[in-house]
Amino acid sequence: MGETGAVLARYTRRVSMADTDAAGIIYFASPFRWAGDMFTDWLVEVGYPLSALFSEGLGTPVVSSRADYSSPLALDEVIDLEMRASHIGDSSFALTV
């Protein structure tokens, strides 16, 4: 996916041992965890922490996710992520990280 809406959040991190598999290459599910962390941190920054949403009976269920792996990442590599809104509807939204 190419660039979409304005950048909502930026996240820089180093690939940790917990992010890699036995071969020292990125574990396929790690990017999903990073995206989840980025989203929940952003919600706190904009004043809507998930705990508050849940206590009001609201939520943000994930109904679809995917990742494209264009090149391998390895232990200790530093990566920069950006989160953008790619769709905002009446009852749904989509984010691109």
PDB file of N, CA and C in Angstrom:
ATOM      1  N   MET A   1       0.841  -1.185   0.000  1.00  0.00           N
ATOM      2  CA  MET A   1       0.000   0.000   0.000  1.00  0.00           C
ATOM      3  C   MET A   1       0.880   1.240   0.000  1.00  0.00           C
ATOM      4  N   GLY A   2       0.515   2.202  -0.751  1.00  0.00           N
ATOM      5  CA  GLY A   2       1.251   3.454  -0.769  1.00  0.00           C
ATOM      6  C   GLY A   2       0.780   4.369   0.341  1.00  0.00           C
ATOM      7  N   GLU A   3       1.291   5.584   0.327  1.00  0.00           N
ATOM      8  CA  GLU A   3       0.887   6.563   1.337  1.00  0.00           C
ATOM      9  C   GLU A   3      -0.595   6.869   1.202  1.00  0.00           C
ATOM     10  N   THR A   4      -1.203   7.107   2.338  1.00  0.00           N
ATOM     11  CA  THR A   4      -2.630   7.425   2.346  1.00  0.00           C
ATOM     12  C   THR A   4      -2.816   8.772   3.032  1.00  0.00           C
ATOM     13  N   GLY A   5      -3.562   8.816   4.140  1.00  0.00           N
ATOM     14  CA  GLY A   5      -3.826  10.065   4.841  1.00  0.00           C
ATOM     15  C   GLY A   5      -2.618  10.603   5.582  1.00  0.00           C
ATOM     16  N   ALA A   6      -2.867  11.652   6.357  1.00  0.00           N
ATOM     17  CA  ALA A   6      -1.817  12.284   7.150  1.00  0.00           C
ATOM     18  C   ALA A   6      -1.272  11.309   8.192  1.00  0.00           C
ATOM     19  N   VAL A   7      -0.033  11.504   8.567  1.00  0.00           N
ATOM     20  CA  VAL A   7       0.592  10.664   9.589  1.00  0.00           C
ATOM     21  C   VAL A   7      -0.062  10.963  10.935  1.00  0.00           C
ATOM     22  N   LEU A   8      -0.598   9.920  11.583  1.00  0.00           N
ATOM     23  CA  LEU A   8      -1.204  10.055  12.907  1.00  0.00           C
ATOM     24  C   LEU A   8      -0.181   9.825  14.010  1.00  0.00           C
ATOM     25  N   ALA A   9       0.770   8.931  13.752  1.00  0.00           N
ATOM     26  CA  ALA A   9       1.778   8.599  14.765  1.00  0.00           C
ATOM     27  C   ALA A   9       3.027   8.076  14.088  1.00  0.00           C
ATOM     28  N   ARG A  10       4.146   8.293  14.754  1.00  0.00           N
ATOM     29  CA  ARG A  10       5.431   7.744  14.319  1.00  0.00           C
ATOM     30  C   ARG A  10       6.000   6.931  15.470  1.00  0.00           C
ATOM     31  N   TYR A  11       6.698   5.872  15.135  1.00  0.00           N
ATOM     32  CA  TYR A  11       7.188   4.937  16.139  1.00  0.00           C
ATOM     33  C   TYR A  11       8.533   4.424  15.668  1.00  0.00           C
ATOM     34  N   THR A  12       9.577   4.611  16.456  1.00  0.00           N
ATOM     35  CA  THR A  12      10.905   4.085  16.139  1.00  0.00           C
ATOM     36  C   THR A  12      11.237   3.031  17.179  1.00  0.00           C
ATOM     37  N   ARG A  13      11.735   1.908  16.707  1.00  0.00           N
ATOM     38  CA  ARG A  13      12.090   0.844  17.642  1.00  0.00           C
ATOM     39  C   ARG A  13      13.231   0.017  17.081  1.00  0.00           C
ATOM     40  N   ARG A  14      13.868  -0.685  17.974  1.00  0.00           N
ATOM     41  CA  ARG A  14      14.931  -1.609  17.604  1.00  0.00           C
ATOM     42  C   ARG A  14      14.342  -3.017  17.649  1.00  0.00           C
ATOM     43  N   VAL A  15      14.644  -3.827  16.650  1.00  0.00           N
ATOM     44  CA  VAL A  15      14.167  -5.206  16.626  1.00  0.00           C
ATOM     45  C   VAL A  15      14.834  -5.946  17.783  1.00  0.00           C
ATOM     46  N   SER A  16      14.014  -6.442  18.697  1.00  0.00           N
ATOM     47  CA  SER A  16      14.538  -7.120  19.890  1.00  0.00           C
ATOM     48  C   SER A  16      14.570  -8.625  19.693  1.00  0.00           C
ATOM     49  N   MET A  17      15.168  -9.308  20.650  1.00  0.00           N
ATOM     50  CA  MET A  17      15.243 -10.759  20.584  1.00  0.00           C
ATOM     51  C   MET A  17      13.839 -11.375  20.558  1.00  0.00           C
ATOM     52  N   ALA A  18      12.909 -10.782  21.276  1.00  0.00           N
ATOM     53  CA  ALA A  18      11.528 -11.289  21.305  1.00  0.00           C
ATOM     54  C   ALA A  18      10.834 -11.121  19.952  1.00  0.00           C
ATOM     55  N   ASP A  19      11.367 -10.260  19.084  1.00  0.00           N
ATOM     56  CA  ASP A  19      10.786 -10.020  17.763  1.00  0.00           C
ATOM     57  C   ASP A  19      11.286 -10.989  16.708  1.00  0.00           C
ATOM     58  N   THR A  20      12.258 -11.820  17.037  1.00  0.00           N
ATOM     59  CA  THR A  20      12.892 -12.677  16.036  1.00  0.00           C
ATOM     60  C   THR A  20      12.611 -14.157  16.296  1.00  0.00           C
ATOM     61  N   ASP A  21      12.825 -14.954  15.258  1.00  0.00           N
ATOM     62  CA  ASP A  21      12.674 -16.399  15.393  1.00  0.00           C
ATOM     63  C   ASP A  21      14.044 -17.023  15.686  1.00  0.00           C
ATOM     64  N   ALA A  22      14.118 -18.334  15.683  1.00  0.00           N
ATOM     65  CA  ALA A  22      15.363 -19.032  16.022  1.00  0.00           C
ATOM     66  C   ALA A  22      16.490 -18.714  15.045  1.00  0.00           C
ATOM     67  N   ALA A  23      16.162 -18.308  13.835  1.00  0.00           N
ATOM     68  CA  ALA A  23      17.179 -17.963  12.838  1.00  0.00           C
ATOM     69  C   ALA A  23      17.641 -16.513  12.967  1.00  0.00           C
ATOM     70  N   GLY A  24      17.056 -15.765  13.926  1.00  0.00           N
ATOM     71  CA  GLY A  24      17.435 -14.374  14.112  1.00  0.00           C
ATOM     72  C   GLY A  24      16.764 -13.422  13.131  1.00  0.00           C
ATOM     73  N   ILE A  25      15.772 -13.928  12.401  1.00  0.00           N
ATOM     74  CA  ILE A  25      15.015 -13.116  11.441  1.00  0.00           C
ATOM     75  C   ILE A  25      13.684 -12.756  12.084  1.00  0.00           C
ATOM     76  N   ILE A  26      13.116 -11.664  11.669  1.00  0.00           N
ATOM     77  CA  ILE A  26      11.864 -11.182  12.240  1.00  0.00           C
ATOM     78  C   ILE A  26      10.813 -12.289  12.288  1.00  0.00           C
ATOM     79  N   TYR A  27      10.193 -12.459  13.439  1.00  0.00           N
ATOM     80  CA  TYR A  27       9.064 -13.380  13.587  1.00  0.00           C
ATOM     81  C   TYR A  27       7.873 -12.760  12.876  1.00  0.00           C
ATOM     82  N   PHE A  28       7.163 -13.535  12.071  1.00  0.00           N
ATOM     83  CA  PHE A  28       6.144 -12.976  11.186  1.00  0.00           C
ATOM     84  C   PHE A  28       5.058 -12.186  11.910  1.00  0.00           C
ATOM     85  N   ALA A  29       4.769 -12.494  13.169  1.00  0.00           N
ATOM     86  CA  ALA A  29       3.689 -11.811  13.885  1.00  0.00           C
ATOM     87  C   ALA A  29       4.137 -10.522  14.580  1.00  0.00           C
ATOM     88  N   SER A  30       5.422 -10.275  14.676  1.00  0.00           N
ATOM     89  CA  SER A  30       5.907  -9.083  15.379  1.00  0.00           C
ATOM     90  C   SER A  30       5.348  -7.778  14.822  1.00  0.00           C
ATOM     91  N   PRO A  31       5.294  -7.587  13.502  1.00  0.00           N
ATOM     92  CA  PRO A  31       4.736  -6.328  12.991  1.00  0.00           C
ATOM     93  C   PRO A  31       3.289  -6.080  13.435  1.00  0.00           C
ATOM     94  N   PHE A  32       2.519  -7.141  13.641  1.00  0.00           N
ATOM     95  CA  PHE A  32       1.150  -6.960  14.120  1.00  0.00           C
ATOM     96  C   PHE A  32       1.137  -6.431  15.555  1.00  0.00           C
ATOM     97  N   ARG A  33       2.056  -6.938  16.371  1.00  0.00           N
ATOM     98  CA  ARG A  33       2.174  -6.438  17.743  1.00  0.00           C
ATOM     99  C   ARG A  33       2.621  -4.986  17.750  1.00  0.00           C
ATOM    100  N   TRP A  34       3.576  -4.635  16.890  1.00  0.00           N
ATOM    101  CA  TRP A  34       4.038  -3.247  16.808  1.00  0.00           C
ATOM    102  C   TRP A  34       2.896  -2.328  16.400  1.00  0.00           C
ATOM    103  N   ALA A  35       2.100  -2.756  15.426  1.00  0.00           N
ATOM    104  CA  ALA A  35       0.968  -1.944  14.984  1.00  0.00           C
ATOM    105  C   ALA A  35      -0.046  -1.778  16.120  1.00  0.00           C
ATOM    106  N   GLY A  36      -0.290  -2.847  16.859  1.00  0.00           N
ATOM    107  CA  GLY A  36      -1.207  -2.762  17.996  1.00  0.00           C
ATOM    108  C   GLY A  36      -0.693  -1.832  19.074  1.00  0.00           C
ATOM    109  N   ASP A  37       0.590  -1.925  19.375  1.00  0.00           N
ATOM    110  CA  ASP A  37       1.200  -1.026  20.362  1.00  0.00           C
ATOM    111  C   ASP A  37       1.100   0.424  19.905  1.00  0.00           C
ATOM    112  N   MET A  38       1.379   0.638  18.643  1.00  0.00           N
ATOM    113  CA  MET A  38       1.339   1.994  18.098  1.00  0.00           C
ATOM    114  C   MET A  38      -0.075   2.567  18.177  1.00  0.00           C
ATOM    115  N   PHE A  39      -1.066   1.760  17.833  1.00  0.00           N
ATOM    116  CA  PHE A  39      -2.454   2.201  17.872  1.00  0.00           C
ATOM    117  C   PHE A  39      -2.897   2.517  19.298  1.00  0.00           C
ATOM    118  N   THR A  40      -2.591   1.640  20.248  1.00  0.00           N
ATOM    119  CA  THR A  40      -3.035   1.891  21.626  1.00  0.00           C
ATOM    120  C   THR A  40      -2.300   3.082  22.234  1.00  0.00           C
ATOM    121  N   ASP A  41      -1.020   3.266  21.911  1.00  0.00           N
ATOM    122  CA  ASP A  41      -0.293   4.450  22.385  1.00  0.00           C
ATOM    123  C   ASP A  41      -0.904   5.722  21.800  1.00  0.00           C
ATOM    124  N   TRP A  42      -1.273   5.678  20.517  1.00  0.00           N
ATOM    125  CA  TRP A  42      -1.892   6.837  19.880  1.00  0.00           C
ATOM    126  C   TRP A  42      -3.233   7.169  20.532  1.00  0.00           C
ATOM    127  N   LEU A  43      -4.027   6.150  20.837  1.00  0.00           N
ATOM    128  CA  LEU A  43      -5.303   6.392  21.512  1.00  0.00           C
ATOM    129  C   LEU A  43      -5.089   7.119  22.838  1.00  0.00           C
ATOM    130  N   VAL A  44      -4.066   6.727  23.596  1.00  0.00           N
ATOM    131  CA  VAL A  44      -3.759   7.415  24.860  1.00  0.00           C
ATOM    132  C   VAL A  44      -3.389   8.873  24.574  1.00  0.00           C
ATOM    133  N   GLU A  45      -2.536   9.085  23.573  1.00  0.00           N
ATOM    134  CA  GLU A  45      -2.099  10.446  23.236  1.00  0.00           C
ATOM    135  C   GLU A  45      -3.258  11.362  22.862  1.00  0.00           C
ATOM    136  N   VAL A  46      -4.286  10.829  22.210  1.00  0.00           N
ATOM    137  CA  VAL A  46      -5.408  11.666  21.779  1.00  0.00           C
ATOM    138  C   VAL A  46      -6.546  11.671  22.799  1.00  0.00           C
ATOM    139  N   GLY A  47      -6.315  11.057  23.964  1.00  0.00           N
ATOM    140  CA  GLY A  47      -7.278  11.137  25.053  1.00  0.00           C
ATOM    141  C   GLY A  47      -8.345  10.065  25.096  1.00  0.00           C
ATOM    142  N   TYR A  48      -8.125   8.961  24.377  1.00  0.00           N
ATOM    143  CA  TYR A  48      -9.100   7.867  24.373  1.00  0.00           C
ATOM    144  C   TYR A  48      -8.427   6.525  24.653  1.00  0.00           C
ATOM    145  N   PRO A  49      -7.853   6.345  25.848  1.00  0.00           N
ATOM    146  CA  PRO A  49      -7.215   5.051  26.119  1.00  0.00           C
ATOM    147  C   PRO A  49      -8.237   3.920  26.026  1.00  0.00           C
ATOM    148  N   LEU A  50      -7.773   2.759  25.587  1.00  0.00           N
ATOM    149  CA  LEU A  50      -8.678   1.626  25.435  1.00  0.00           C
ATOM    150  C   LEU A  50      -9.428   1.310  26.724  1.00  0.00           C
ATOM    151  N   SER A  51      -8.777   1.450  27.876  1.00  0.00           N
ATOM    152  CA  SER A  51      -9.453   1.152  29.139  1.00  0.00           C
ATOM    153  C   SER A  51     -10.684   2.029  29.319  1.00  0.00           C
ATOM    154  N   ALA A  52     -10.588   3.301  28.942  1.00  0.00           N
ATOM    155  CA  ALA A  52     -11.732   4.210  29.045  1.00  0.00           C
ATOM    156  C   ALA A  52     -12.809   3.843  28.029  1.00  0.00           C
ATOM    157  N   LEU A  53     -12.397   3.507  26.801  1.00  0.00           N
ATOM    158  CA  LEU A  53     -13.374   3.093  25.797  1.00  0.00           C
ATOM    159  C   LEU A  53     -14.122   1.847  26.254  1.00  0.00           C
ATOM    160  N   PHE A  54     -13.373   0.860  26.760  1.00  0.00           N
ATOM    161  CA  PHE A  54     -13.997  -0.386  27.220  1.00  0.00           C
ATOM    162  C   PHE A  54     -14.956  -0.132  28.372  1.00  0.00           C
ATOM    163  N   SER A  55     -14.580   0.762  29.293  1.00  0.00           N
ATOM    164  CA  SER A  55     -15.454   1.034  30.441  1.00  0.00           C
ATOM    165  C   SER A  55     -16.757   1.711  30.002  1.00  0.00           C
ATOM    166  N   GLU A  56     -16.746   2.344  28.829  1.00  0.00           N
ATOM    167  CA  GLU A  56     -17.955   2.957  28.280  1.00  0.00           C
ATOM    168  C   GLU A  56     -18.707   2.008  27.350  1.00  0.00           C
ATOM    169  N   GLY A  57     -18.230   0.760  27.260  1.00  0.00           N
ATOM    170  CA  GLY A  57     -18.885  -0.211  26.392  1.00  0.00           C
ATOM    171  C   GLY A  57     -18.530  -0.069  24.926  1.00  0.00           C
ATOM    172  N   LEU A  58     -17.433   0.623  24.638  1.00  0.00           N
ATOM    173  CA  LEU A  58     -16.985   0.832  23.263  1.00  0.00           C
ATOM    174  C   LEU A  58     -15.743  -0.006  22.994  1.00  0.00           C
ATOM    175  N   GLY A  59     -15.433  -0.218  21.744  1.00  0.00           N
ATOM    176  CA  GLY A  59     -14.231  -0.960  21.396  1.00  0.00           C
ATOM    177  C   GLY A  59     -13.846  -0.718  19.951  1.00  0.00           C
ATOM    178  N   THR A  60     -12.720  -1.250  19.578  1.00  0.00           N
ATOM    179  CA  THR A  60     -12.218  -1.130  18.215  1.00  0.00           C
ATOM    180  C   THR A  60     -11.770  -2.513  17.739  1.00  0.00           C
ATOM    181  N   PRO A  61     -12.711  -3.392  17.424  1.00  0.00           N
ATOM    182  CA  PRO A  61     -12.327  -4.740  17.009  1.00  0.00           C
ATOM    183  C   PRO A  61     -11.586  -4.739  15.677  1.00  0.00           C
ATOM    184  N   VAL A  62     -10.647  -5.633  15.549  1.00  0.00           N
ATOM    185  CA  VAL A  62      -9.922  -5.798  14.291  1.00  0.00           C
ATOM    186  C   VAL A  62     -10.642  -6.893  13.498  1.00  0.00           C
ATOM    187  N   VAL A  63     -11.064  -6.561  12.295  1.00  0.00           N
ATOM    188  CA  VAL A  63     -11.752  -7.545  11.463  1.00  0.00           C
ATOM    189  C   VAL A  63     -10.905  -8.000  10.278  1.00  0.00           C
ATOM    190  N   SER A  64      -9.818  -7.294  10.029  1.00  0.00           N
ATOM    191  CA  SER A  64      -8.929  -7.683   8.940  1.00  0.00           C
ATOM    192  C   SER A  64      -7.556  -7.079   9.188  1.00  0.00           C
ATOM    193  N   SER A  65      -6.524  -7.846   8.903  1.00  0.00           N
ATOM    194  CA  SER A  65      -5.160  -7.312   8.967  1.00  0.00           C
ATOM    195  C   SER A  65      -4.288  -8.105   8.009  1.00  0.00           C
ATOM    196  N   ARG A  66      -3.241  -7.447   7.546  1.00  0.00           N
ATOM    197  CA  ARG A  66      -2.304  -8.118   6.655  1.00  0.00           C
ATOM    198  C   ARG A  66      -0.956  -7.431   6.751  1.00  0.00           C
ATOM    199  N   ALA A  67       0.060  -8.127   6.350  1.00  0.00           N
ATOM    200  CA  ALA A  67       1.410  -7.564   6.328  1.00  0.00           C
ATOM    201  C   ALA A  67       2.098  -8.000   5.045  1.00  0.00           C
ATOM    202  N   ASP A  68       2.808  -7.082   4.443  1.00  0.00           N
ATOM    203  CA  ASP A  68       3.642  -7.382   3.282  1.00  0.00           C
ATOM    204  C   ASP A  68       5.088  -7.316   3.747  1.00  0.00           C
ATOM    205  N   TYR A  69       5.825  -8.386   3.538  1.00  0.00           N
ATOM    206  CA  TYR A  69       7.219  -8.471   3.985  1.00  0.00           C
ATOM    207  C   TYR A  69       8.122  -8.302   2.768  1.00  0.00           C
ATOM    208  N   SER A  70       8.598  -7.081   2.543  1.00  0.00           N
ATOM    209  CA  SER A  70       9.381  -6.798   1.342  1.00  0.00           C
ATOM    210  C   SER A  70      10.860  -7.101   1.503  1.00  0.00           C
ATOM    211  N   SER A  71      11.344  -7.137   2.745  1.00  0.00           N
ATOM    212  CA  SER A  71      12.740  -7.510   2.990  1.00  0.00           C
ATOM    213  C   SER A  71      12.855  -7.981   4.434  1.00  0.00           C
ATOM    214  N   PRO A  72      13.819  -8.854   4.709  1.00  0.00           N
ATOM    215  CA  PRO A  72      13.947  -9.375   6.069  1.00  0.00           C
ATOM    216  C   PRO A  72      14.453  -8.322   7.052  1.00  0.00           C
ATOM    217  N   LEU A  73      14.009  -8.418   8.279  1.00  0.00           N
ATOM    218  CA  LEU A  73      14.529  -7.606   9.375  1.00  0.00           C
ATOM    219  C   LEU A  73      15.232  -8.547  10.328  1.00  0.00           C
ATOM    220  N   ALA A  74      16.283  -8.077  10.956  1.00  0.00           N
ATOM    221  CA  ALA A  74      17.049  -8.924  11.854  1.00  0.00           C
ATOM    222  C   ALA A  74      17.264  -8.220  13.189  1.00  0.00           C
ATOM    223  N   LEU A  75      17.711  -8.981  14.141  1.00  0.00           N
ATOM    224  CA  LEU A  75      17.983  -8.509  15.492  1.00  0.00           C
ATOM    225  C   LEU A  75      18.815  -7.224  15.476  1.00  0.00           C
ATOM    226  N   ASP A  76      18.403  -6.261  16.278  1.00  0.00           N
ATOM    227  CA  ASP A  76      19.070  -4.976  16.490  1.00  0.00           C
ATOM    228  C   ASP A  76      18.909  -3.962  15.361  1.00  0.00           C
ATOM    229  N   GLU A  77      18.193  -4.300  14.301  1.00  0.00           N
ATOM    230  CA  GLU A  77      17.927  -3.290  13.273  1.00  0.00           C
ATOM    231  C   GLU A  77      16.959  -2.261  13.843  1.00  0.00           C
ATOM    232  N   VAL A  78      17.156  -1.005  13.474  1.00  0.00           N
ATOM    233  CA  VAL A  78      16.270   0.073  13.908  1.00  0.00           C
ATOM    234  C   VAL A  78      15.290   0.339  12.773  1.00  0.00           C
ATOM    235  N   ILE A  79      14.010   0.419  13.134  1.00  0.00           N
ATOM    236  CA  ILE A  79      12.981   0.641  12.132  1.00  0.00           C
ATOM    237  C   ILE A  79      12.125   1.848  12.517  1.00  0.00           C
ATOM    238  N   ASP A  80      11.626   2.541  11.520  1.00  0.00           N
ATOM    239  CA  ASP A  80      10.713   3.664  11.708  1.00  0.00           C
ATOM    240  C   ASP A  80       9.373   3.278  11.108  1.00  0.00           C
ATOM    241  N   LEU A  81       8.314   3.398  11.904  1.00  0.00           N
ATOM    242  CA  LEU A  81       6.964   3.092  11.454  1.00  0.00           C
ATOM    243  C   LEU A  81       6.126   4.359  11.473  1.00  0.00           C
ATOM    244  N   GLU A  82       5.174   4.430  10.568  1.00  0.00           N
ATOM    245  CA  GLU A  82       4.196   5.515  10.558  1.00  0.00           C
ATOM    246  C   GLU A  82       2.811   4.902  10.489  1.00  0.00           C
ATOM    247  N   MET A  83       1.871   5.507  11.197  1.00  0.00           N
ATOM    248  CA  MET A  83       0.485   5.064  11.149  1.00  0.00           C
ATOM    249  C   MET A  83      -0.340   6.158  10.489  1.00  0.00           C
ATOM    250  N   ARG A  84      -1.132   5.765   9.495  1.00  0.00           N
ATOM    251  CA  ARG A  84      -1.987   6.696   8.763  1.00  0.00           C
ATOM    252  C   ARG A  84      -3.404   6.136   8.684  1.00  0.00           C
ATOM    253  N   ALA A  85      -4.380   7.011   8.643  1.00  0.00           N
ATOM    254  CA  ALA A  85      -5.756   6.597   8.387  1.00  0.00           C
ATOM    255  C   ALA A  85      -5.896   6.376   6.889  1.00  0.00           C
ATOM    256  N   SER A  86      -6.321   5.194   6.483  1.00  0.00           N
ATOM    257  CA  SER A  86      -6.501   4.918   5.057  1.00  0.00           C
ATOM    258  C   SER A  86      -7.971   4.880   4.666  1.00  0.00           C
ATOM    259  N   HIS A  87      -8.857   4.828   5.659  1.00  0.00           N
ATOM    260  CA  HIS A  87     -10.307   4.881   5.400  1.00  0.00           C
ATOM    261  C   HIS A  87     -11.005   5.331   6.677  1.00  0.00           C
ATOM    262  N   ILE A  88     -11.923   6.257   6.554  1.00  0.00           N
ATOM    263  CA  ILE A  88     -12.771   6.656   7.679  1.00  0.00           C
ATOM    264  C   ILE A  88     -14.202   6.644   7.168  1.00  0.00           C
ATOM    265  N   GLY A  89     -15.014   5.750   7.740  1.00  0.00           N
ATOM    266  CA  GLY A  89     -16.408   5.632   7.336  1.00  0.00           C
ATOM    267  C   GLY A  89     -17.335   5.993   8.481  1.00  0.00           C
ATOM    268  N   ASP A  90     -18.615   5.718   8.307  1.00  0.00           N
ATOM    269  CA  ASP A  90     -19.608   6.010   9.351  1.00  0.00           C
ATOM    270  C   ASP A  90     -19.492   5.053  10.536  1.00  0.00           C
ATOM    271  N   SER A  91     -19.118   3.805  10.270  1.00  0.00           N
ATOM    272  CA  SER A  91     -19.035   2.828  11.370  1.00  0.00           C
ATOM    273  C   SER A  91     -17.761   2.006  11.327  1.00  0.00           C
ATOM    274  N   SER A  92     -16.791   2.431  10.529  1.00  0.00           N
ATOM    275  CA  SER A  92     -15.525   1.689  10.449  1.00  0.00           C
ATOM    276  C   SER A  92     -14.401   2.637  10.044  1.00  0.00           C
ATOM    277  N   PHE A  93     -13.197   2.164  10.271  1.00  0.00           N
ATOM    278  CA  PHE A  93     -12.016   2.892   9.832  1.00  0.00           C
ATOM    279  C   PHE A  93     -10.925   1.884   9.522  1.00  0.00           C
ATOM    280  N   ALA A  94      -9.948   2.286   8.763  1.00  0.00           N
ATOM    281  CA  ALA A  94      -8.795   1.436   8.450  1.00  0.00           C
ATOM    282  C   ALA A  94      -7.529   2.256   8.660  1.00  0.00           C
ATOM    283  N   LEU A  95      -6.522   1.579   9.177  1.00  0.00           N
ATOM    284  CA  LEU A  95      -5.222   2.200   9.413  1.00  0.00           C
ATOM    285  C   LEU A  95      -4.179   1.473   8.576  1.00  0.00           C
ATOM    286  N   THR A  96      -3.196   2.219   8.147  1.00  0.00           N
ATOM    287  CA  THR A  96      -2.044   1.654   7.442  1.00  0.00           C
ATOM    288  C   THR A  96      -0.820   1.990   8.272  1.00  0.00           C
ATOM    289  N   VAL A  97      -0.031   0.963   8.579  1.00  0.00           N
ATOM    290  CA  VAL A  97       1.214   1.149   9.325  1.00  0.00           C
ATOM    291  C   VAL A  97       2.349   0.731   8.443  1.00  0.00           C
TER     292      VAL A  97
END
